[in-house]
Coordinates of N, CA and C in Angstrom, one line a residue:
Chain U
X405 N -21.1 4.9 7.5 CA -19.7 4.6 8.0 C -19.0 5.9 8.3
X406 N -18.3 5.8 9.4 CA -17.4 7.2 9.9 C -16.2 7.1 9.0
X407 N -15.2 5.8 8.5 CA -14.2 5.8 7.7 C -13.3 5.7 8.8
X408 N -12.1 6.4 8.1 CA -11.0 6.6 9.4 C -11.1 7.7 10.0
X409 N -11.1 7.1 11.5 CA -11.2 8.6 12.4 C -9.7 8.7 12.8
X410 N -9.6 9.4 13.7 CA -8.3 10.2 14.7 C -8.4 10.9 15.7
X411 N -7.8 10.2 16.4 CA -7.6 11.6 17.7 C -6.4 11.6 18.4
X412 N -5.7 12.7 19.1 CA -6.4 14.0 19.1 C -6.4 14.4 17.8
X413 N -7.2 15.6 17.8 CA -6.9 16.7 16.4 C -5.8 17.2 16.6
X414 N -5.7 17.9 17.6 CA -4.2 18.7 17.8 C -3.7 18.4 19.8
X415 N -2.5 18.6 20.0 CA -1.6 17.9 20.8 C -0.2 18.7 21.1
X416 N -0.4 19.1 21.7 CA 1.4 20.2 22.3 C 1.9 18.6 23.1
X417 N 2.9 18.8 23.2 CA 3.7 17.7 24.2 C 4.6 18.4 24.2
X418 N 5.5 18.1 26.2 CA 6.6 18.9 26.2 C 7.9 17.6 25.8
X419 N 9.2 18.3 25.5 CA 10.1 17.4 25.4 C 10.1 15.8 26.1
X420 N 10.1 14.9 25.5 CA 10.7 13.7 26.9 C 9.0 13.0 27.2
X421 N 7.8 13.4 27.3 CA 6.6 12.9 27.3 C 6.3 11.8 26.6
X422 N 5.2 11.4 26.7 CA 4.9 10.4 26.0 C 3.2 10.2 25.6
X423 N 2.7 9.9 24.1 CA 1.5 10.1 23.9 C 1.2 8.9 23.1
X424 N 0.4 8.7 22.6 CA -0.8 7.3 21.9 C -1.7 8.2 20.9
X425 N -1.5 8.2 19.7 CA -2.5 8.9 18.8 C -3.2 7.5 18.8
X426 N -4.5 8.0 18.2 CA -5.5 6.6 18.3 C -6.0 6.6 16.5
X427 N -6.1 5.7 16.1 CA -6.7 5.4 14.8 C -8.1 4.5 14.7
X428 N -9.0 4.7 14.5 CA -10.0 3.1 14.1 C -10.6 4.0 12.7
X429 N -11.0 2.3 12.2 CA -11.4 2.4 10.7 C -12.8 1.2 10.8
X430 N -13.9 1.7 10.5 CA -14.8 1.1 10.2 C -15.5 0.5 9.0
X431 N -14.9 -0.1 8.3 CA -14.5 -0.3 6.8 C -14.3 -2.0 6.6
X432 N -13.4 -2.6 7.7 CA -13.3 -4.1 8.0 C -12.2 -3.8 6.9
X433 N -11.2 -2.9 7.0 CA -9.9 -3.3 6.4 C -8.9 -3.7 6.8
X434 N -7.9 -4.7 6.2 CA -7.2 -5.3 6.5 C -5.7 -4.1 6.5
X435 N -5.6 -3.4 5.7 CA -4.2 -2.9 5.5 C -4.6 -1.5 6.7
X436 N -3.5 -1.4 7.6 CA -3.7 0.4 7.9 C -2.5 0.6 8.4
X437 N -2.0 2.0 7.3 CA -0.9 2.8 7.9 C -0.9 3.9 8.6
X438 N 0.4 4.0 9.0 CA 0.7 5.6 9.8 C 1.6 6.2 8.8
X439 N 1.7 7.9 8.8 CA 1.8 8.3 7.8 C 2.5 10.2 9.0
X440 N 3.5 10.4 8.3 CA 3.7 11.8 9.3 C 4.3 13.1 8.0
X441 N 3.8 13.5 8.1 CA 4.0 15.1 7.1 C 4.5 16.3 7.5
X442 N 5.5 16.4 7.4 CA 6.7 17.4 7.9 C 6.1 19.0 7.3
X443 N 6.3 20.3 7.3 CA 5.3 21.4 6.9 C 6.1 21.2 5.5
X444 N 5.0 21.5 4.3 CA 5.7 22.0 2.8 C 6.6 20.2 2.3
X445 N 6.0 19.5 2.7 CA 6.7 18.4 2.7 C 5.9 17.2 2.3
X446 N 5.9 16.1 1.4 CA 5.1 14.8 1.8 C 4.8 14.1 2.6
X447 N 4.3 13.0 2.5 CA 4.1 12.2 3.4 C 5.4 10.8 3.2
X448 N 5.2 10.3 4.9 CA 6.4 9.5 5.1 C 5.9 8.9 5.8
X449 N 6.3 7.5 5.1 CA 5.5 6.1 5.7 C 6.1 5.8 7.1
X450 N 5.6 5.8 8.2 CA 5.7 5.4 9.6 C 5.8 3.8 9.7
X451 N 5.0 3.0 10.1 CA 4.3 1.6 10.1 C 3.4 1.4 9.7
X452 N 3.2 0.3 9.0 CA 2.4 -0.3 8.7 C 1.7 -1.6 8.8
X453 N 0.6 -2.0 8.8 CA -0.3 -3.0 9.0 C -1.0 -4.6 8.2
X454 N -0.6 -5.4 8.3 CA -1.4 -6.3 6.7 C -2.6 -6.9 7.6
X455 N -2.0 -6.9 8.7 CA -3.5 -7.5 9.6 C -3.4 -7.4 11.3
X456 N -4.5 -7.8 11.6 CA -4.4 -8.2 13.3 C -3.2 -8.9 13.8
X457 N -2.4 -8.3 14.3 CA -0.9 -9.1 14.6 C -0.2 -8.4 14.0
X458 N 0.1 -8.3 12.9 CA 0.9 -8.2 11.9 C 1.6 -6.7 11.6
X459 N 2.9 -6.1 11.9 CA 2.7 -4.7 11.5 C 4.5 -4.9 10.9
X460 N 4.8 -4.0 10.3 CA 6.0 -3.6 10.0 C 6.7 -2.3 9.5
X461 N 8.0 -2.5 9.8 CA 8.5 -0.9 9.5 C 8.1 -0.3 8.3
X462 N 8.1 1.4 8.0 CA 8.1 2.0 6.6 C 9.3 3.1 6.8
X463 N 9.7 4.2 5.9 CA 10.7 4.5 5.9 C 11.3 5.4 7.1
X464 N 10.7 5.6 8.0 CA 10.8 6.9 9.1 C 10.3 6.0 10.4
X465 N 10.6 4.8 11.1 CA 10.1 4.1 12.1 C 10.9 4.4 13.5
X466 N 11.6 5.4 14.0 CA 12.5 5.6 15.0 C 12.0 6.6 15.6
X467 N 11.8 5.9 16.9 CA 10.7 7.3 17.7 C 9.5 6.6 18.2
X468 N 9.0 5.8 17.2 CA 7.5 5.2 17.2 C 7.3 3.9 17.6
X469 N 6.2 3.8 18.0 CA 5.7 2.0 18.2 C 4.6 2.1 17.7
X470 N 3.8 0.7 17.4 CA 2.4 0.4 17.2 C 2.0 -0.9 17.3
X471 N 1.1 -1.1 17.1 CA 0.4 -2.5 17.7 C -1.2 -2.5 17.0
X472 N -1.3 -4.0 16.6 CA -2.3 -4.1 16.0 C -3.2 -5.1 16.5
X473 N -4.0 -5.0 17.6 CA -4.8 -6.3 18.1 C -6.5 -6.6 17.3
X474 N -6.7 -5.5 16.8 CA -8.0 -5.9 16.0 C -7.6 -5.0 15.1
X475 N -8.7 -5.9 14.3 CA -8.6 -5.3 12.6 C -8.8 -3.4 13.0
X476 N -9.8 -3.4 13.2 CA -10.7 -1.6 13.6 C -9.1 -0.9 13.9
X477 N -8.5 -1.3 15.0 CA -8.0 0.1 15.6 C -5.9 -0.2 15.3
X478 N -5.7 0.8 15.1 CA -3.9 0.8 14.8 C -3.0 2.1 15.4
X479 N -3.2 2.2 17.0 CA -2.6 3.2 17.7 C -1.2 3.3 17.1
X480 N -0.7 4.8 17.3 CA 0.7 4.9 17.4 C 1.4 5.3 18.7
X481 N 1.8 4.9 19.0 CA 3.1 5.3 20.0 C 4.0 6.0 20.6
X482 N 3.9 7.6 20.9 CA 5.4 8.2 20.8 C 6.3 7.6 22.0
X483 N 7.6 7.9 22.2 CA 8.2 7.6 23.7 C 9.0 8.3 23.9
X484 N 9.1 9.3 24.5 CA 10.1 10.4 24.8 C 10.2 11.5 23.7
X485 N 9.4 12.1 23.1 CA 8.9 13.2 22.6 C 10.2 14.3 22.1
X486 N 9.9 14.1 20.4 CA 11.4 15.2 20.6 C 11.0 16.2 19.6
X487 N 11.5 17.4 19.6 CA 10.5 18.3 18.8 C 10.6 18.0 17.1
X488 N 11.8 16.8 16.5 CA 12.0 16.5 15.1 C 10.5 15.8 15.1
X489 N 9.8 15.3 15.8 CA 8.8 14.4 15.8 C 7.0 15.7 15.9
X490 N 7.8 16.8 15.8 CA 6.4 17.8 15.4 C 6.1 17.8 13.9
X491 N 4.7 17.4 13.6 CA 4.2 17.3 12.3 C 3.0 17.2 12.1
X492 N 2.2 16.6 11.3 CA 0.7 16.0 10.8 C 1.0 14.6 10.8
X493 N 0.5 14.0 11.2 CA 0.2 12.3 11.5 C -1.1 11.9 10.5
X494 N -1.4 11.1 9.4 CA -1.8 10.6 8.5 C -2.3 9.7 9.3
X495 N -3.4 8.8 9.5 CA -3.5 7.1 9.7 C -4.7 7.2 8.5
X496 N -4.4 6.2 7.7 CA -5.3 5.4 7.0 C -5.4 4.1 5.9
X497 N -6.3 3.2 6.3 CA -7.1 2.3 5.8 C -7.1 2.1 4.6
X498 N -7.0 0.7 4.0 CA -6.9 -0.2 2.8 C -7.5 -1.6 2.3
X499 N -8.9 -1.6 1.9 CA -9.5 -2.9 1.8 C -7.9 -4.1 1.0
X500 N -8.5 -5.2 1.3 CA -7.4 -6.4 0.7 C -7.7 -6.4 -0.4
X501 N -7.2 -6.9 -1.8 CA -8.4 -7.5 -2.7 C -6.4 -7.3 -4.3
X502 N -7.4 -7.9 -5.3 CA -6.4 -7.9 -6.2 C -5.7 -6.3 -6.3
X503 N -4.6 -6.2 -7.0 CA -3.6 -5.0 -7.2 C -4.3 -4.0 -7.9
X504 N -5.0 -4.7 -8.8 CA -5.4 -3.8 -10.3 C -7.3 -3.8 -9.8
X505 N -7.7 -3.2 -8.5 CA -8.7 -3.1 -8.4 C -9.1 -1.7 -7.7
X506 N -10.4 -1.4 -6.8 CA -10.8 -0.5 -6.5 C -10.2 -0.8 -5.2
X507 N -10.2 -1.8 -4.4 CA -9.7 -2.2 -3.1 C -8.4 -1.6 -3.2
X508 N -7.6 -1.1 -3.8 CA -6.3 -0.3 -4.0 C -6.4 1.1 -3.3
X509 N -7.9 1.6 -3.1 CA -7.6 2.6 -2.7 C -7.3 3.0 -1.4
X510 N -6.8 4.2 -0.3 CA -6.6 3.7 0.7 C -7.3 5.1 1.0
X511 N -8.1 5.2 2.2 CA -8.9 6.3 3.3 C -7.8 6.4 3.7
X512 N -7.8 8.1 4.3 CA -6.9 8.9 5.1 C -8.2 9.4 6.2
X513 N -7.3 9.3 7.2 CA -8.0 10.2 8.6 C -7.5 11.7 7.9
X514 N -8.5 12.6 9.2 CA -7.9 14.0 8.9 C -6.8 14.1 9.5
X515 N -5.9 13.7 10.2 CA -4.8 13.9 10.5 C -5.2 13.8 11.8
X516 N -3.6 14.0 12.8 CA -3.8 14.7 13.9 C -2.5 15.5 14.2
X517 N -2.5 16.6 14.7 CA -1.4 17.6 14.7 C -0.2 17.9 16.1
X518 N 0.9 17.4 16.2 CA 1.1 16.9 16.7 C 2.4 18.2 17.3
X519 N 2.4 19.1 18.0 CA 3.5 20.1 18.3 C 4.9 19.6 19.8
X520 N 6.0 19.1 19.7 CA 6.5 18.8 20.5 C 7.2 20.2 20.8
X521 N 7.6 20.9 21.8 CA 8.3 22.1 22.6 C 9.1 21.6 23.6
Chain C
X140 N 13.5 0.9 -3.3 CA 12.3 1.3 -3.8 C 12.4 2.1 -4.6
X141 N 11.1 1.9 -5.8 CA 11.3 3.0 -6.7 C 11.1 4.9 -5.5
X142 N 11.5 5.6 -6.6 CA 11.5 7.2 -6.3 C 10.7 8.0 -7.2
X143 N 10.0 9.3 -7.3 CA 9.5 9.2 -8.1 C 9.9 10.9 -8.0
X144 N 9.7 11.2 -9.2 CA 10.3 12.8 -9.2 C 8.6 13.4 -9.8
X145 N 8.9 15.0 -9.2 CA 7.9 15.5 -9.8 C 8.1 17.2 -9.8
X146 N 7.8 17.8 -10.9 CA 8.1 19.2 -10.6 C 7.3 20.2 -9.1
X147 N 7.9 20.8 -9.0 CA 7.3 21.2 -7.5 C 5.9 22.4 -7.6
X148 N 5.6 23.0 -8.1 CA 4.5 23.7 -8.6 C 3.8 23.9 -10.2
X149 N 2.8 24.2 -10.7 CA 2.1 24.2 -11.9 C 0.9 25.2 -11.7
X150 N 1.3 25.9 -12.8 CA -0.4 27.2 -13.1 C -1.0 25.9 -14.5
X151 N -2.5 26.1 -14.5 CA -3.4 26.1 -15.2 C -4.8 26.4 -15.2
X152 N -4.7 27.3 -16.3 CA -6.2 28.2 -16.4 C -7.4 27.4 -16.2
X153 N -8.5 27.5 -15.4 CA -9.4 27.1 -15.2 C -10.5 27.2 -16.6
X154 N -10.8 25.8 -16.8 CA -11.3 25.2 -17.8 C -10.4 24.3 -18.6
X155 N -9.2 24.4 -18.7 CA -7.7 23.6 -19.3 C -7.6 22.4 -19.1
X156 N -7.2 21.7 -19.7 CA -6.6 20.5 -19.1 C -5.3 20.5 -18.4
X157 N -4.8 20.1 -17.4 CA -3.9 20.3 -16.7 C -3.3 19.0 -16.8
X158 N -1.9 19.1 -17.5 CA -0.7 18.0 -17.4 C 0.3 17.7 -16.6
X159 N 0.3 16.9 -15.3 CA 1.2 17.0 -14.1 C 2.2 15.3 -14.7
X160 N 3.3 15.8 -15.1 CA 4.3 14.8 -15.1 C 4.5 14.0 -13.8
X161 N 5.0 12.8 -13.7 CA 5.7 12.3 -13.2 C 6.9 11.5 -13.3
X162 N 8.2 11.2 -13.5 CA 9.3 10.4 -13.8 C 9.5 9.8 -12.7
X163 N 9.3 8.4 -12.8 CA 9.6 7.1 -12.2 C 10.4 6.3 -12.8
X164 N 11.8 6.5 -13.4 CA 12.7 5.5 -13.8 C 12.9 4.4 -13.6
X165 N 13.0 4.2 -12.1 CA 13.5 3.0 -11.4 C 12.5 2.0 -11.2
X166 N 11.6 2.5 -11.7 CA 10.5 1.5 -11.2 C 10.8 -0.1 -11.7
X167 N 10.3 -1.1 -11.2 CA 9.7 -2.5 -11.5 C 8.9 -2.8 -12.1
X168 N 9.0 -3.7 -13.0 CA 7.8 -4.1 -13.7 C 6.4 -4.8 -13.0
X169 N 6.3 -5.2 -12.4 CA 5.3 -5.1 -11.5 C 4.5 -4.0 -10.5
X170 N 5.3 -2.6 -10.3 CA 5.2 -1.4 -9.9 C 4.1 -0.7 -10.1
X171 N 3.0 -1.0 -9.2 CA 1.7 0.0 -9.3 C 2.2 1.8 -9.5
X172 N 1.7 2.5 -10.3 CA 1.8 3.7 -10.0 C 0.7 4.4 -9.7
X173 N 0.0 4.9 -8.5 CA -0.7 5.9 -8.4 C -0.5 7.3 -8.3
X174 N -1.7 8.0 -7.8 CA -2.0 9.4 -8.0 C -2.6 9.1 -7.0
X175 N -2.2 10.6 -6.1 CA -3.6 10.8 -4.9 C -3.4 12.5 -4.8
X176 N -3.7 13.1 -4.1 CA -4.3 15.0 -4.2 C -4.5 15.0 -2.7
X177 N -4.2 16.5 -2.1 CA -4.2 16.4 -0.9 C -4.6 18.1 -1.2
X178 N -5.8 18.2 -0.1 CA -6.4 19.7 -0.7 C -5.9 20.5 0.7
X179 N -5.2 21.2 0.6 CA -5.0 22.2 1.8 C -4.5 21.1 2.4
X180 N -4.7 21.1 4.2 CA -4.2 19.9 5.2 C -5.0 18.6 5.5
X181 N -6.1 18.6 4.2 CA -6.7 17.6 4.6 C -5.9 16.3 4.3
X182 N -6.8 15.2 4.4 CA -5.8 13.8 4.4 C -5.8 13.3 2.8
X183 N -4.6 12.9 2.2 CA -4.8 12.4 0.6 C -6.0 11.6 0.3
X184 N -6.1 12.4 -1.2 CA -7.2 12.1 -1.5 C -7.2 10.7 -2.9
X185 N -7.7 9.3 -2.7 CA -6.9 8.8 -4.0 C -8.0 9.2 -5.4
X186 N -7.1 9.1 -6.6 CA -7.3 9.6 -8.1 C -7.3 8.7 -8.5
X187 N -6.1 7.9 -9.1 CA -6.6 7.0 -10.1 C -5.0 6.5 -9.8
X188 N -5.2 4.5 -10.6 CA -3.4 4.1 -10.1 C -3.5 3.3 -11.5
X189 N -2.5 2.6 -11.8 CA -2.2 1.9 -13.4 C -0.9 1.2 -13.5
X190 N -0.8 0.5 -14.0 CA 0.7 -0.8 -14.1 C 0.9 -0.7 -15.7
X191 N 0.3 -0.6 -16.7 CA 1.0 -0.5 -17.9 C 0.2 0.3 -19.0
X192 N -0.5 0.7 -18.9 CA -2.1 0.4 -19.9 C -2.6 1.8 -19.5
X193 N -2.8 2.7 -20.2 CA -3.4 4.0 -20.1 C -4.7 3.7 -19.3
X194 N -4.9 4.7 -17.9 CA -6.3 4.4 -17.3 C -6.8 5.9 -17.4
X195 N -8.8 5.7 -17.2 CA -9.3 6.8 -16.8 C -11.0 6.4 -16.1
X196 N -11.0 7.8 -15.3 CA -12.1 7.8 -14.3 C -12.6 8.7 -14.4
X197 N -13.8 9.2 -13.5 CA -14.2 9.8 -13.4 C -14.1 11.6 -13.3
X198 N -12.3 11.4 -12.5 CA -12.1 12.0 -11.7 C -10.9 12.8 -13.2
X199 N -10.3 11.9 -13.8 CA -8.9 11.8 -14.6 C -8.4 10.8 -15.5
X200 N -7.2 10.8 -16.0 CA -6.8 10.1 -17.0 C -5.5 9.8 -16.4
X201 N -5.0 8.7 -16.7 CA -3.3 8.1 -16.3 C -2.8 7.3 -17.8
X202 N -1.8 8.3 -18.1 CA -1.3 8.1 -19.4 C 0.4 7.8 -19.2
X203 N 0.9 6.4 -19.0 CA 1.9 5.7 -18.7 C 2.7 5.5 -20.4
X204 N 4.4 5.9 -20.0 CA 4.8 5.5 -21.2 C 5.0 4.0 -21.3
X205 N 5.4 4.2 -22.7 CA 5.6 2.3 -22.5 C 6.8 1.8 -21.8
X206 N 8.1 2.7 -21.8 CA 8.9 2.0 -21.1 C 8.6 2.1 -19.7
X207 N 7.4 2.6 -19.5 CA 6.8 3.1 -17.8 C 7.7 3.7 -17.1
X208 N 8.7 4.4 -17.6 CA 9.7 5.4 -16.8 C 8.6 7.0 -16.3
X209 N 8.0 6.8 -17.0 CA 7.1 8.1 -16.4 C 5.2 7.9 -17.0
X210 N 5.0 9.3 -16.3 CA 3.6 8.6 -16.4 C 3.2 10.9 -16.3
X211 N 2.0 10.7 -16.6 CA 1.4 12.0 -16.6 C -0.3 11.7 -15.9
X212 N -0.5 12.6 -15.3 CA -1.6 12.6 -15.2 C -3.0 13.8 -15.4
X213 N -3.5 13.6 -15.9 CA -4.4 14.4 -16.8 C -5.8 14.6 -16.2
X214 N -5.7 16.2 -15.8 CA -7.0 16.6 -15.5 C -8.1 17.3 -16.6
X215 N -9.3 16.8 -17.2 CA -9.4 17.3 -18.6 C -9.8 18.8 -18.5
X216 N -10.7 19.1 -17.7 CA -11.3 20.3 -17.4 C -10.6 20.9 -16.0
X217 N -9.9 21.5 -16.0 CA -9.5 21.8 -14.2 C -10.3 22.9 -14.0
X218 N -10.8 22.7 -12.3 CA -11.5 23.9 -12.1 C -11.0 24.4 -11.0
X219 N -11.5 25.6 -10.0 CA -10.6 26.1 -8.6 C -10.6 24.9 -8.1
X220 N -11.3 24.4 -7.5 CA -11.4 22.7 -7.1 C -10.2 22.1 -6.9
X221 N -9.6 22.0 -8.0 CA -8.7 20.9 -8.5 C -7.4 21.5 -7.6
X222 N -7.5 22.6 -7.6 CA -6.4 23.3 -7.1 C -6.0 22.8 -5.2
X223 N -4.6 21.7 -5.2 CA -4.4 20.5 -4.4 C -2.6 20.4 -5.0
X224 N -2.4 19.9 -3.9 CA -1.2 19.2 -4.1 C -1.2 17.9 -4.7
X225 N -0.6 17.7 -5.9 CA -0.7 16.1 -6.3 C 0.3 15.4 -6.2
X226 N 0.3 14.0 -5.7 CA 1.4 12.7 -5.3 C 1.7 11.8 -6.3
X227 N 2.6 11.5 -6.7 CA 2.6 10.4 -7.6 C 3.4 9.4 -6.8
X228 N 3.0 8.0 -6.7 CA 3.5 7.4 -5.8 C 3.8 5.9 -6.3
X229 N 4.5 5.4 -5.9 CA 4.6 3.6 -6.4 C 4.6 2.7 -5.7
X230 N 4.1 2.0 -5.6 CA 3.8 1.1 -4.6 C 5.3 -0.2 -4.2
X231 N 5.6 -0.1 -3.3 CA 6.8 -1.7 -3.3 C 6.5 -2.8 -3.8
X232 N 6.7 -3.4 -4.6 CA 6.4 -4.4 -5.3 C 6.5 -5.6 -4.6
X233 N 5.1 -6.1 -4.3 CA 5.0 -7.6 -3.6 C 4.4 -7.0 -2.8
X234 N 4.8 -5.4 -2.2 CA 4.1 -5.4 -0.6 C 2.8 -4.7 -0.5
X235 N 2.4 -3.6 0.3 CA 1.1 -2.7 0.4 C 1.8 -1.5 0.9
X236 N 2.9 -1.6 0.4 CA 3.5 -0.2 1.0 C 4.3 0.8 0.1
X237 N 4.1 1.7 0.2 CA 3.6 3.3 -1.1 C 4.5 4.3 -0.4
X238 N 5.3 4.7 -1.2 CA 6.3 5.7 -1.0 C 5.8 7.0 -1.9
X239 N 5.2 7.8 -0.9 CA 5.1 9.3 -1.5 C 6.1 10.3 -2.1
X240 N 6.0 10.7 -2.6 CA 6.8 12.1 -3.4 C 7.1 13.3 -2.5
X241 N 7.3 14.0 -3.2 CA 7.2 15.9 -2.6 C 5.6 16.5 -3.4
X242 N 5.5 15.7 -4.2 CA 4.1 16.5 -5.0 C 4.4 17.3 -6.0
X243 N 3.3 17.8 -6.8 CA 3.3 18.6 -7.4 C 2.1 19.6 -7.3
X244 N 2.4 21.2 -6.6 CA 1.5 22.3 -5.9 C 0.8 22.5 -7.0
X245 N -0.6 22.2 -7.6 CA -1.3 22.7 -8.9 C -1.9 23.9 -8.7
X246 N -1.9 25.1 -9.0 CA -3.2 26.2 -8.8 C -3.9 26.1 -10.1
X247 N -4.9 25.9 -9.8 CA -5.9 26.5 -10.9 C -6.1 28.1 -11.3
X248 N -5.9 28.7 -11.5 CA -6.3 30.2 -12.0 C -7.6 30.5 -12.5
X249 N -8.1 31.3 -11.9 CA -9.8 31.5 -13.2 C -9.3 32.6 -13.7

């Protein structure tokens, strides 16, 4: 299994542009989020996924879109590129299963690195 | 949603056990708490998660108080290795969705 991949790795965009990070997870999980990491900073939940169709906001959603048409893949969306939106982009993967289990865990991609100028 | 506090850096001598607090007051009684480690810029790594009941793995130990306002997590032996940013994080209650921290920067020292 590859797990969760990503691309690009890394990405300059000028102001005002517009780009599609890509996510797929080969795992057959139902949960997958986006995740963006400011430098010296945590992570900050973007959107998230419970299934095919299905996505919803997390705490940082202004800027972004996404869309979920198969379980595998959970693109993100920039649209008019502004440099507050340069960071590390997280996507990763979450089997379904009870609370108090190992399915709790969730795969991270390696990122992809995202420079707006 | 709960919040979770955590001090922002920690030394511990390699071979030690290393104690990384976490304070989650607000939490819910139904409120997963996990742990996950992020080594350099790679992507979080998960450790271990717990709702009321002291856990442990392979990896670590999650020692929850009882009024579950905070929680610690316990590395027994730390080695250079260990040495990561650690998250303590709580999950939204009812949903699948996990609000990260600032971390806590661990170095290991030999």
């Amino acid at each position: 299994n590859a797990g969760v991949t990503q691309t690009p790795k890394f990405r300059i965009l000028k102001i005002g542009q517009s780009m599609t990070l890509q996510c797929a997870q080969d795992m057959n999980h139902n949960y997958m989020y986006w995740y963006r990491q400011d430098p010296g900073m945590g992570l900050k939940l973007i959107y998230y996924s419970v299934g095919a169709g299905i996505t919803d906001k997390g705490e940082v959603p202004n800027g972004y879109n996404v869309s979920r048409s198969t379980t595998e893949d959970f693109p993100l969306r920039l649209e008019l590129a502004a440099p507050s939106q340069t960071s590390v982009y997280f996507c990763a993967s979450q089997g379904q299963g009870p609370f108090h289990s190992s399915y709790n865990e969730q795969f991270f991609g390696p990122g992809t690195r995202l420079t707006v100028l | 949603d709960a919040k979770t506090t955590q001090p922002p850096s920690m030394d511990c001598a390699e071979g030690r056990a290393a104690n990384l607090p976490c304070n989650h007051s607000t939490i819910s009684g139904n409120e997963y708490v996990y742990w996950y480690r992020q080594i350099h810029s790679q992507g979080p790594q998960y450790i271990i998660h717990g709702l009321k009941n002291n856990e442990t793995n392979e990896m670590a130990s999650l020692i929850i108080t009882e009024d579950r306002k905070s929680s610690t997590l316990i590395l027994p032996h730390a080695t250079l290795r260990d040495t990561a940013v650690y998250y303590c994080i709580v999950r939204v209650a009812g949903t699948y969705k996990y609000i990260f921290g600032t971390g806590t920067r661990l170095k290991v020292l030999a």
